[in-house]
Tab-separated table of C-alpha atoms in Angstrom:
chain	number	residue	atom	x	y	z
A	1	MET	CA	44.347	-38.186	165.708
A	2	ILE	CA	44.570	-38.084	161.775
A	3	LYS	CA	45.320	-41.944	162.149
A	4	ASN	CA	42.182	-42.517	164.451
A	5	ILE	CA	40.243	-40.611	161.842
A	6	PHE	CA	41.020	-42.786	158.924
A	7	ASN	CA	41.052	-45.894	160.944
A	8	SER	CA	37.554	-45.063	162.255
A	9	ILE	CA	36.068	-44.122	158.399
A	10	GLN	CA	37.853	-47.132	157.432
A	11	ALA	CA	35.611	-48.938	160.036
A	12	TYR	CA	32.543	-48.237	157.946
A	13	THR	CA	33.896	-50.536	155.076
A	14	GLN	CA	33.616	-53.843	157.290
A	15	SER	CA	29.855	-52.870	158.342
A	16	PHE	CA	27.581	-54.147	156.109
A	17	GLY	CA	29.827	-57.657	156.073
A	18	LEU	CA	29.913	-57.756	159.751
A	19	ILE	CA	25.921	-57.055	159.854
A	20	SER	CA	25.078	-59.478	157.545
A	21	LYS	CA	27.507	-62.487	158.879
A	22	LEU	CA	25.985	-61.580	162.762
A	23	LYS	CA	22.554	-61.451	161.466
A	24	LEU	CA	21.915	-57.948	163.136
A	25	TRP	CA	19.526	-56.552	160.773
A	26	LYS	CA	16.884	-56.977	163.362
A	27	TYR	CA	17.862	-55.611	166.454
A	28	PHE	CA	17.992	-52.440	164.209
A	29	PHE	CA	14.269	-52.515	163.036
A	30	ILE	CA	12.888	-50.604	166.383
A	31	PRO	CA	15.771	-47.793	166.206
A	32	ILE	CA	14.893	-47.268	162.700
A	33	ILE	CA	11.459	-46.797	163.328
A	34	ILE	CA	12.351	-44.016	165.668
A	35	SER	CA	15.183	-42.765	163.280
A	36	ILE	CA	12.307	-42.254	160.424
A	37	PHE	CA	9.574	-40.825	162.838
A	38	THR	CA	11.854	-38.456	164.614
A	39	ALA	CA	12.913	-37.435	161.221
A	40	LEU	CA	9.851	-36.544	159.999
A	41	ILE	CA	8.994	-34.538	162.757
A	42	ILE	CA	11.772	-32.582	162.687
A	43	GLY	CA	11.542	-32.385	158.976
A	44	PHE	CA	8.465	-30.721	159.230
A	45	LEU	CA	9.256	-28.440	162.355
A	46	ALA	CA	11.995	-26.802	160.304
A	47	TYR	CA	9.860	-26.467	157.100
A	48	SER	CA	7.441	-24.812	159.135
A	49	LEU	CA	9.504	-22.319	161.117
A	50	SER	CA	12.096	-21.451	158.661
A	51	ASP	CA	10.098	-18.878	157.202
A	52	ASN	CA	9.355	-17.453	160.547
A	53	ILE	CA	12.762	-17.028	161.927
A	54	GLY	CA	13.602	-15.476	158.977
A	55	TYR	CA	10.783	-13.087	159.295
A	56	TYR	CA	11.809	-12.217	162.500
A	57	ILE	CA	15.179	-11.914	162.000
A	58	ALA	CA	14.607	-9.203	158.921
A	59	LYS	CA	12.651	-6.834	161.443
A	60	ILE	CA	15.996	-6.007	163.105
A	61	TRP	CA	16.830	-4.179	160.200
A	62	ARG	CA	14.810	-0.772	160.459
A	63	TRP	CA	16.261	0.800	157.076
A	64	GLU	CA	15.200	1.009	154.019
A	65	TRP	CA	18.615	0.901	152.142
A	66	GLY	CA	19.879	-2.656	151.751
A	67	LYS	CA	16.271	-4.527	153.294
A	68	GLN	CA	16.018	-6.764	150.491
A	69	THR	CA	19.505	-8.117	150.773
A	70	PHE	CA	19.714	-8.175	154.470
A	71	THR	CA	16.062	-9.924	154.473
A	72	THR	CA	17.530	-12.709	151.802
A	73	ILE	CA	20.338	-12.956	154.363
A	74	SER	CA	18.296	-13.450	157.218
A	75	SER	CA	15.772	-16.175	155.179
A	76	PHE	CA	18.970	-18.516	154.752
A	77	ILE	CA	20.161	-17.593	158.379
A	78	GLY	CA	17.138	-18.895	159.646
A	79	GLY	CA	16.709	-21.815	157.561
A	80	LEU	CA	20.282	-22.629	158.029
A	81	SER	CA	19.865	-22.235	162.211
A	82	ILE	CA	16.510	-24.404	161.960
A	83	ALA	CA	18.740	-27.239	159.842
A	84	VAL	CA	21.652	-27.592	162.370
A	85	LEU	CA	19.322	-27.243	165.507
A	86	GLY	CA	17.204	-29.839	163.528
A	87	LEU	CA	20.167	-32.283	163.208
A	88	ILE	CA	21.495	-31.694	166.567
A	89	LEU	CA	18.388	-32.557	168.059
A	90	TYR	CA	17.811	-35.456	165.616
A	91	LYS	CA	20.823	-37.059	166.329
A	92	HIS	CA	20.519	-37.118	169.962
A	93	ILE	CA	17.273	-38.043	170.090
A	94	ILE	CA	17.731	-41.139	168.418
A	95	MET	CA	21.139	-42.127	169.987
A	96	ALA	CA	19.317	-41.799	173.253
A	97	LEU	CA	16.306	-43.958	172.470
A	98	SER	CA	18.099	-46.367	170.728
A	99	ALA	CA	20.536	-47.472	173.341
A	100	PRO	CA	19.130	-50.587	174.794
A	101	PHE	CA	18.665	-51.887	171.084
A	102	MET	CA	22.533	-51.121	170.033
A	103	SER	CA	23.974	-52.125	173.420
A	104	PRO	CA	23.495	-56.103	172.437
A	105	VAL	CA	24.207	-55.004	168.674
A	106	SER	CA	27.723	-53.997	169.962
A	107	GLU	CA	28.358	-56.576	172.281
A	108	LYS	CA	28.064	-59.351	169.880
A	109	ILE	CA	30.005	-57.630	167.783
A	110	GLU	CA	32.832	-57.317	170.525
A	111	ALA	CA	32.421	-60.913	170.946
A	112	HIS	CA	33.045	-61.921	167.468
A	113	LEU	CA	35.970	-59.755	166.768
A	114	LEU	CA	37.926	-60.846	170.328
A	115	GLY	CA	36.210	-64.767	169.598
A	116	VAL	CA	35.368	-65.155	172.818
A	117	PRO	CA	31.627	-66.426	174.157
A	118	LEU	CA	28.725	-63.776	174.290
A	119	SER	CA	28.864	-64.376	178.087
A	120	GLU	CA	32.472	-63.531	178.582
A	121	ILE	CA	31.834	-59.828	177.114
A	122	HIS	CA	28.612	-59.485	179.460
A	123	HIS	CA	30.966	-59.580	182.387
A	124	HIS	CA	32.672	-56.224	181.884
A	125	ARG	CA	29.662	-54.560	183.337
A	126	GLU	CA	26.087	-55.784	183.467
A	127	THR	CA	23.068	-53.260	182.516
A	128	THR	CA	19.534	-53.753	182.251
A	129	PHE	CA	17.296	-52.557	179.344
A	130	SER	CA	16.788	-49.319	182.053
A	131	ASN	CA	20.239	-49.055	182.778
A	132	GLN	CA	21.232	-48.459	179.202
A	133	LEU	CA	18.211	-46.290	178.508
A	134	TRP	CA	18.869	-44.031	181.686
A	135	ARG	CA	22.975	-43.998	180.365
A	136	GLY	CA	21.968	-43.113	176.440
A	137	VAL	CA	19.804	-40.285	177.634
A	138	ARG	CA	22.103	-39.156	179.824
A	139	ILE	CA	25.264	-38.735	177.581
A	140	ASN	CA	22.923	-37.460	175.067
A	141	VAL	CA	21.682	-34.906	177.218
A	142	ARG	CA	25.740	-33.813	178.420
A	143	ASN	CA	26.417	-33.798	174.681
A	144	LEU	CA	23.272	-31.860	173.418
A	145	GLY	CA	24.249	-29.368	175.957
A	146	LYS	CA	28.123	-29.008	174.893
A	147	GLU	CA	27.177	-28.525	171.352
A	148	LEU	CA	24.794	-26.059	171.608
A	149	VAL	CA	27.590	-23.679	173.865
A	150	PHE	CA	29.819	-24.398	170.609
A	151	THR	CA	27.180	-23.744	168.400
A	152	ILE	CA	25.235	-21.195	169.076
A	153	PRO	CA	28.201	-18.821	168.963
A	154	ILE	CA	29.148	-19.946	165.495
A	155	LEU	CA	25.676	-19.452	164.078
A	156	LEU	CA	26.009	-16.335	165.283
A	157	LEU	CA	29.011	-15.669	163.013
A	158	SER	CA	27.475	-17.118	160.276
A	159	PHE	CA	25.761	-13.561	159.461
A	160	ILE	CA	28.917	-12.379	158.611
A	161	PRO	CA	29.899	-12.617	154.919
A	162	VAL	CA	33.108	-15.238	154.229
A	163	ILE	CA	33.400	-16.223	157.790
A	164	ASN	CA	30.223	-17.915	157.111
A	165	ILE	CA	31.881	-20.431	154.631
A	166	PHE	CA	34.673	-21.424	157.574
A	167	THR	CA	31.361	-21.629	160.198
A	168	ALA	CA	29.396	-24.271	157.762
A	169	VAL	CA	32.271	-26.164	158.285
A	170	LEU	CA	33.066	-25.969	161.897
A	171	LEU	CA	29.506	-26.788	162.594
A	172	PHE	CA	29.790	-29.680	160.444
A	173	LEU	CA	33.089	-31.336	162.342
A	174	ILE	CA	31.140	-30.323	166.002
A	175	GLN	CA	28.334	-32.279	165.096
A	176	ALA	CA	30.373	-35.156	163.439
A	177	TYR	CA	32.347	-34.979	166.574
A	178	TYR	CA	29.277	-35.430	169.056
A	179	ALA	CA	27.470	-38.019	166.599
A	180	GLY	CA	30.453	-40.261	166.589
A	181	PHE	CA	30.723	-39.671	170.317
A	182	GLY	CA	27.275	-41.316	170.783
A	183	ASN	CA	27.947	-44.064	168.581
A	184	MET	CA	31.114	-45.410	170.647
A	185	ASP	CA	29.299	-45.324	173.874
A	186	TYR	CA	27.221	-48.232	173.401
A	187	THR	CA	30.964	-50.137	173.238
A	188	LEU	CA	31.789	-48.201	176.093
A	189	GLU	CA	28.897	-48.516	178.639
A	190	ARG	CA	30.038	-51.885	179.459
A	191	HIS	CA	33.845	-51.123	180.345
A	192	PHE	CA	33.771	-47.774	181.820
A	193	LYS	CA	31.686	-45.766	183.837
A	194	TYR	CA	30.082	-42.501	183.127
A	195	LYS	CA	33.176	-39.868	183.596
A	196	GLU	CA	35.593	-42.971	182.298
A	197	SER	CA	34.016	-43.045	179.509
A	198	LEU	CA	33.820	-39.065	178.786
A	199	ILE	CA	37.729	-39.382	179.273
A	200	PHE	CA	38.059	-42.276	176.870
A	201	VAL	CA	36.676	-39.990	174.442
A	202	LYS	CA	38.697	-37.187	174.698
A	203	GLN	CA	41.725	-39.274	174.297
A	204	ASN	CA	40.320	-40.343	170.929
A	205	LYS	CA	38.739	-37.776	169.534
A	206	GLY	CA	39.828	-39.016	166.213
A	207	LEU	CA	37.849	-42.199	166.424
A	208	ALA	CA	34.607	-39.860	167.106
A	209	LEU	CA	35.215	-37.380	164.650
A	210	GLY	CA	35.804	-40.010	161.818
A	211	ASN	CA	33.166	-41.636	162.892
A	212	GLY	CA	30.655	-39.007	163.111
A	213	ILE	CA	31.921	-37.633	159.874
A	214	VAL	CA	30.454	-40.727	157.707
A	215	PHE	CA	27.247	-40.125	160.193
A	216	MET	CA	26.629	-36.978	158.821
A	217	LEU	CA	27.166	-37.862	155.449
A	218	PHE	CA	24.869	-40.536	155.357
A	219	LEU	CA	22.398	-38.017	156.587
A	220	MET	CA	22.773	-36.204	153.396
A	221	ILE	CA	21.048	-39.052	151.871
A	222	PRO	CA	18.133	-38.186	150.965
A	223	VAL	CA	15.637	-40.930	152.630
A	224	ILE	CA	17.470	-44.001	152.621
A	225	GLY	CA	20.294	-42.153	154.835
A	226	VAL	CA	17.900	-41.686	157.863
A	227	VAL	CA	17.233	-45.618	157.259
A	228	LEU	CA	20.830	-46.710	157.340
A	229	VAL	CA	22.628	-43.915	159.456
A	230	LEU	CA	22.460	-46.725	162.731
A	231	PRO	CA	23.148	-50.174	161.519
A	232	PHE	CA	26.431	-48.639	159.642
A	233	SER	CA	27.544	-46.094	162.289
A	234	VAL	CA	27.076	-48.211	165.372
A	235	THR	CA	28.878	-51.196	163.683
A	236	ALA	CA	31.682	-48.891	162.884
A	237	ALA	CA	31.862	-47.450	165.952
A	238	SER	CA	31.829	-50.558	167.869
A	239	ILE	CA	34.330	-51.656	165.453
A	240	GLY	CA	36.586	-49.063	166.553
A	241	THR	CA	36.082	-48.154	169.982
A	242	VAL	CA	36.471	-52.465	170.854
A	243	ALA	CA	40.024	-52.292	168.821
A	244	ARG	CA	41.148	-49.125	170.719
A	245	ILE	CA	40.238	-50.627	174.269
A	246	ASN	CA	42.018	-54.056	173.592
A	247	GLU	CA	45.418	-52.467	172.492
A	248	ASN	CA	48.114	-53.349	174.628
A	249	ASN	CA	48.954	-49.975	175.139
A	250	PHE	CA	45.996	-48.063	176.011
A	251	ILE	CA	46.070	-47.037	179.183
A	252	LEU	CA	42.670	-44.301	180.333
A	253	ASN	CA	44.935	-41.500	181.673
A	254	ASN	CA	42.924	-39.318	184.631
A	255	LYS	CA	42.125	-36.209	182.419
A	256	THR	CA	38.831	-34.030	182.574
A	257	PRO	CA	36.503	-34.998	180.198
A	258	PHE	CA	35.611	-32.522	176.885
C-alpha cells in the first residue's frame, strides 16, 4: 500500500508535461468552470452559515461558568464542520459533473501510455456522454454516502480536546481517499463494470489515497487550487490506474467493495 501511495503521488510529476504534450488543456475548460462556480457557491454558504451553526451549538451549554470557552470551541467546530462538509460536497459535485469531459482525457492518456491507437482503447467498453455522466453521479453519490458515515462521527469527536488533533488528520485522509477514488474511476469505467470498479479501488487503496492527498493539498492553494486540481489529479490518476491495470500480475479478486 505504501508503495502505491508514493507511486500515485509521483505520477503528478508527469502530469503537466503529459497534458501539454497531448494538448489536453481544452478538455479541462468546462470542468474548470464547474470547479470555480461550485467552489464560490460552497465558499459563500460556508461563510454565511459557520457562525450560525456555532451559535446554535453554544446554546447547548446552559451554565454561565465556562460559557465563553464553550462558545469559542463551538464556533471553531461550526466552522470546521461547514468546511469539511463543504469540501466533501465540492469534490463529489465537480467529479460527478466532470465525468463526461474527463473520460476522453483518460482515454487519450491510456492510448499514449500503451502506444496504441485511440480506437483500440474504445474497444474496452463503449460509453456515451449520458452513460459517463450517470456513472459519475452514481459513483460519487455512493462515495458521498460512505464518506458522511465516517465523517459525522469523527466531527463529533472533534469536540474533545487533544483528540481533535488526530480527528483532523483522519478527516483529511478520508477525504483524500474518496477524492482519489473518483479520479481513478474516469479510467476504470472503460475497463470494469460498476461493482468491479469498487473492488479494484479496494484492492488498490494506496493509489486512491496518494492521488487524493495531492488533490486535497491543491485545494489549500487559494484560487489557483480550484483551477488546477482537476487537470493535474485526473491526469495523475489516469497514469497510475492504467499502469496498475496493465501489470502482468494484476488479478481482480471478487471481494466485497469498501
